[in-house]
C-alpha cells in the first residue's frame, strides 16, 4: 500500500499515512481545537459511481497479448486529478520521511491542503488543489531538505518512474588558493553556481578555520563535464579559480544514469555480446581530481 499523506496548515493540518488515494474522502478542517475526529471520519470513502462489470470494456488482442482501452470518463477523471501536479525527486539521504513532511508544511505554507504520493526510484507525485499553490511551489524554489535539493519538473501525461533517467548527483568541490576576501558565504555560493546548483558551504569554510581550500556542496548534471576552472571577477580584478572534485558518484555514459559505471553496465555488456556498436560519449566518467590536471595560468589582474 502506498505511503501517502495530505498536509494542511496549522490546526487545520491532517496527516493520513498509509491511506491510498481513493480512500481520502475530504479535507479535514478543524474548527474547534478540542473537537475529536475519528479515524473513520478521516478516511471515510467518498461516494463512488456504481460500476457494473458488464459495463467494463471488452479486451482485445495484439501480438498474443490482451489490450484494453480505458473508458473516456475514467481517463478524464484521472487527468482532472493531475491538473495541478508536479513531479519531484529526492534520494531521502540524511532526512527521514517524517522530517520531510514537517519541513514541507513549514516551507511551503500553502493556502490549501495537498497530497504527496511516493513513486518508484525516489520520485514523488505532488498534487495541489489550486493553480496558486502549484505556481508557488514551482516558481519559488529551490527547495532544500537536509542536504538534498528537491528536483522538480512539471507533470506530463504518461509519466512513469521506471522510464526516467537520473543524471544529477551531489558532489563536494574544493576551491584551492582562493583569496581570503572571497571567502564570504555568498561569494562562495556564487562561485559554486558556475559548477551547478550550490547547496551549502561547510562550516569550516564559513568560519575560515582551514584556509587551504573552501568546500562547497553542489548539485551537478553528470551528463555535462565539470569545469576544472572558473573565471571569477570582482570589482577590482579577475582571476582563474581552480575547481577540484573530491569524490563523485558512479555514472554510466551508456545508460546516462547515476548508480553504476560503464565497466559495470549490464546493458552495455549485452550490446557488446550481440556484436553491436555501444553508445558511449566522450564525457569523462571519473572527473575526480580533474582540476589538478591541465591547470591554466592564473590570469589575475589588479
Short mmCIF file of C-alpha atoms in Angstrom, two decimals, residues 73-206:
data_model
loop_
_atom_site.label_atom_id
_atom_site.label_comp_id
_atom_site.label_asym_id
_atom_site.label_seq_id
_atom_site.Cartn_x
_atom_site.Cartn_y
_atom_site.Cartn_z
CA UNK A 73 -14.74 9.35 -18.39
CA UNK A 74 -12.37 7.36 -16.18
CA UNK A 75 -9.35 8.74 -18.03
CA UNK A 76 -10.74 12.29 -17.85
CA UNK A 77 -11.17 11.94 -14.07
CA UNK A 78 -7.53 10.91 -13.86
CA UNK A 79 -6.45 13.94 -15.89
CA UNK A 80 -8.55 16.22 -13.68
CA UNK A 81 -6.85 14.80 -10.58
CA UNK A 82 -3.42 15.57 -12.05
CA UNK A 83 -4.34 19.04 -13.33
CA UNK A 84 -2.27 20.91 -10.71
CA UNK A 85 0.56 18.41 -10.29
CA UNK A 86 4.34 18.42 -10.19
CA UNK A 87 6.86 15.60 -10.14
CA UNK A 88 9.60 15.79 -7.52
CA UNK A 89 12.62 13.68 -6.73
CA UNK A 90 14.58 13.12 -3.51
CA UNK A 91 17.06 10.42 -2.50
CA UNK A 92 15.96 10.85 1.15
CA UNK A 93 19.56 10.71 2.37
CA UNK A 94 20.12 12.26 5.78
CA UNK A 95 16.43 13.03 6.29
CA UNK A 96 13.52 10.85 7.32
CA UNK A 97 10.07 10.94 5.76
CA UNK A 98 8.61 12.41 8.94
CA UNK A 99 11.20 15.21 8.93
CA UNK A 100 10.46 15.94 5.30
CA UNK A 101 6.72 16.15 5.99
CA UNK A 102 7.27 18.70 8.73
CA UNK A 103 9.62 20.81 6.61
CA UNK A 104 7.31 20.69 3.59
CA UNK A 105 4.43 22.09 5.63
CA UNK A 106 6.66 24.80 7.11
CA UNK A 107 8.47 25.87 3.94
CA UNK A 108 5.58 25.84 1.50
CA UNK A 109 2.80 27.18 3.79
CA UNK A 110 0.16 26.72 1.09
CA UNK A 111 -3.39 28.04 1.15
CA UNK A 112 -4.96 24.58 0.86
CA UNK A 113 -4.02 21.00 1.60
CA UNK A 114 -2.10 18.91 -0.89
CA UNK A 115 -1.22 15.28 -1.45
CA UNK A 116 2.22 13.74 -1.95
CA UNK A 117 2.39 10.22 -3.33
CA UNK A 118 5.79 8.47 -3.22
CA UNK A 119 6.57 6.73 -6.51
CA UNK A 120 9.38 4.39 -7.54
CA UNK A 121 13.06 5.42 -7.89
CA UNK A 122 12.74 8.34 -5.46
CA UNK A 123 10.08 10.20 -7.44
CA UNK A 124 7.14 11.96 -5.80
CA UNK A 125 3.80 12.99 -7.27
CA UNK A 126 2.77 16.38 -5.81
CA UNK A 127 -0.93 17.15 -6.22
CA UNK A 128 -2.20 20.66 -5.40
CA UNK A 129 -5.74 21.95 -5.05
CA UNK A 130 -5.33 25.18 -7.00
CA UNK A 131 -3.10 26.93 -9.50
CA UNK A 132 -1.82 29.47 -6.98
CA UNK A 133 -0.28 26.83 -4.71
CA UNK A 134 1.03 24.97 -7.76
CA UNK A 135 2.79 28.09 -9.06
CA UNK A 136 4.19 28.95 -5.63
CA UNK A 137 5.98 25.62 -5.31
CA UNK A 138 7.06 25.60 -8.96
CA UNK A 139 8.43 29.16 -9.13
CA UNK A 140 9.70 29.99 -5.63
CA UNK A 141 12.28 27.26 -5.23
CA UNK A 142 14.79 25.83 -4.96
CA UNK A 143 13.53 23.79 -2.02
CA UNK A 144 16.12 22.03 0.13
CA UNK A 145 15.51 19.21 2.59
CA UNK A 146 18.58 18.28 4.60
CA UNK A 147 21.49 18.29 2.16
CA UNK A 148 19.25 17.49 -0.79
CA UNK A 149 17.66 19.64 -3.44
CA UNK A 150 14.09 18.74 -4.33
CA UNK A 151 14.30 18.40 -8.09
CA UNK A 152 11.01 19.46 -9.69
CA UNK A 153 9.54 19.04 -13.13
CA UNK A 154 6.08 19.63 -14.50
CA UNK A 155 3.82 16.61 -14.56
CA UNK A 156 3.20 15.23 -18.04
CA UNK A 157 0.85 12.58 -19.34
CA UNK A 158 2.21 9.04 -19.27
CA UNK A 159 4.87 9.83 -16.66
CA UNK A 160 6.30 6.52 -15.45
CA UNK A 161 9.19 6.46 -12.95
CA UNK A 162 10.69 3.33 -14.46
CA UNK A 163 11.32 5.17 -17.73
CA UNK A 164 13.15 8.10 -16.12
CA UNK A 165 16.92 8.53 -16.09
CA UNK A 166 18.72 10.07 -13.13
CA UNK A 167 21.68 12.19 -14.17
CA UNK A 168 22.16 14.58 -11.23
CA UNK A 169 24.28 13.99 -8.14
CA UNK A 170 25.63 15.93 -5.15
CA UNK A 171 29.40 16.48 -5.17
CA UNK A 172 31.78 18.38 -2.92
CA UNK A 173 34.09 20.74 -4.77
CA UNK A 174 37.24 22.37 -3.41
CA UNK A 175 38.47 25.84 -4.27
CA UNK A 176 42.21 25.92 -3.50
CA UNK A 177 44.31 29.08 -3.35
CA UNK A 178 41.22 31.28 -3.04
CA UNK A 179 41.83 34.92 -1.94
CA UNK A 180 40.64 35.44 1.63
CA UNK A 181 38.41 38.37 0.67
CA UNK A 182 36.40 35.89 -1.45
CA UNK A 183 35.57 33.55 1.45
CA UNK A 184 32.24 35.23 2.20
CA UNK A 185 29.40 32.68 2.13
CA UNK A 186 27.53 34.46 -0.66
CA UNK A 187 30.74 34.74 -2.68
CA UNK A 188 31.45 31.02 -2.27
CA UNK A 189 27.93 30.04 -3.30
CA UNK A 190 28.24 32.34 -6.31
CA UNK A 191 31.40 30.54 -7.42
CA UNK A 192 29.66 27.19 -6.88
CA UNK A 193 26.91 28.38 -9.23
CA UNK A 194 29.46 28.14 -12.02
CA UNK A 195 29.62 24.37 -11.50
CA UNK A 196 25.98 23.55 -10.80
CA UNK A 197 23.37 24.32 -8.17
CA UNK A 198 25.16 25.22 -4.89
CA UNK A 199 23.59 23.58 -1.84
CA UNK A 200 25.78 24.58 1.11
CA UNK A 201 29.21 25.72 2.28
CA UNK A 202 30.80 23.67 5.05
CA UNK A 203 31.18 25.32 8.46
CA UNK A 204 34.97 25.11 8.35
CA UNK A 205 35.00 27.27 5.23
CA UNK A 206 32.42 29.73 6.56
#
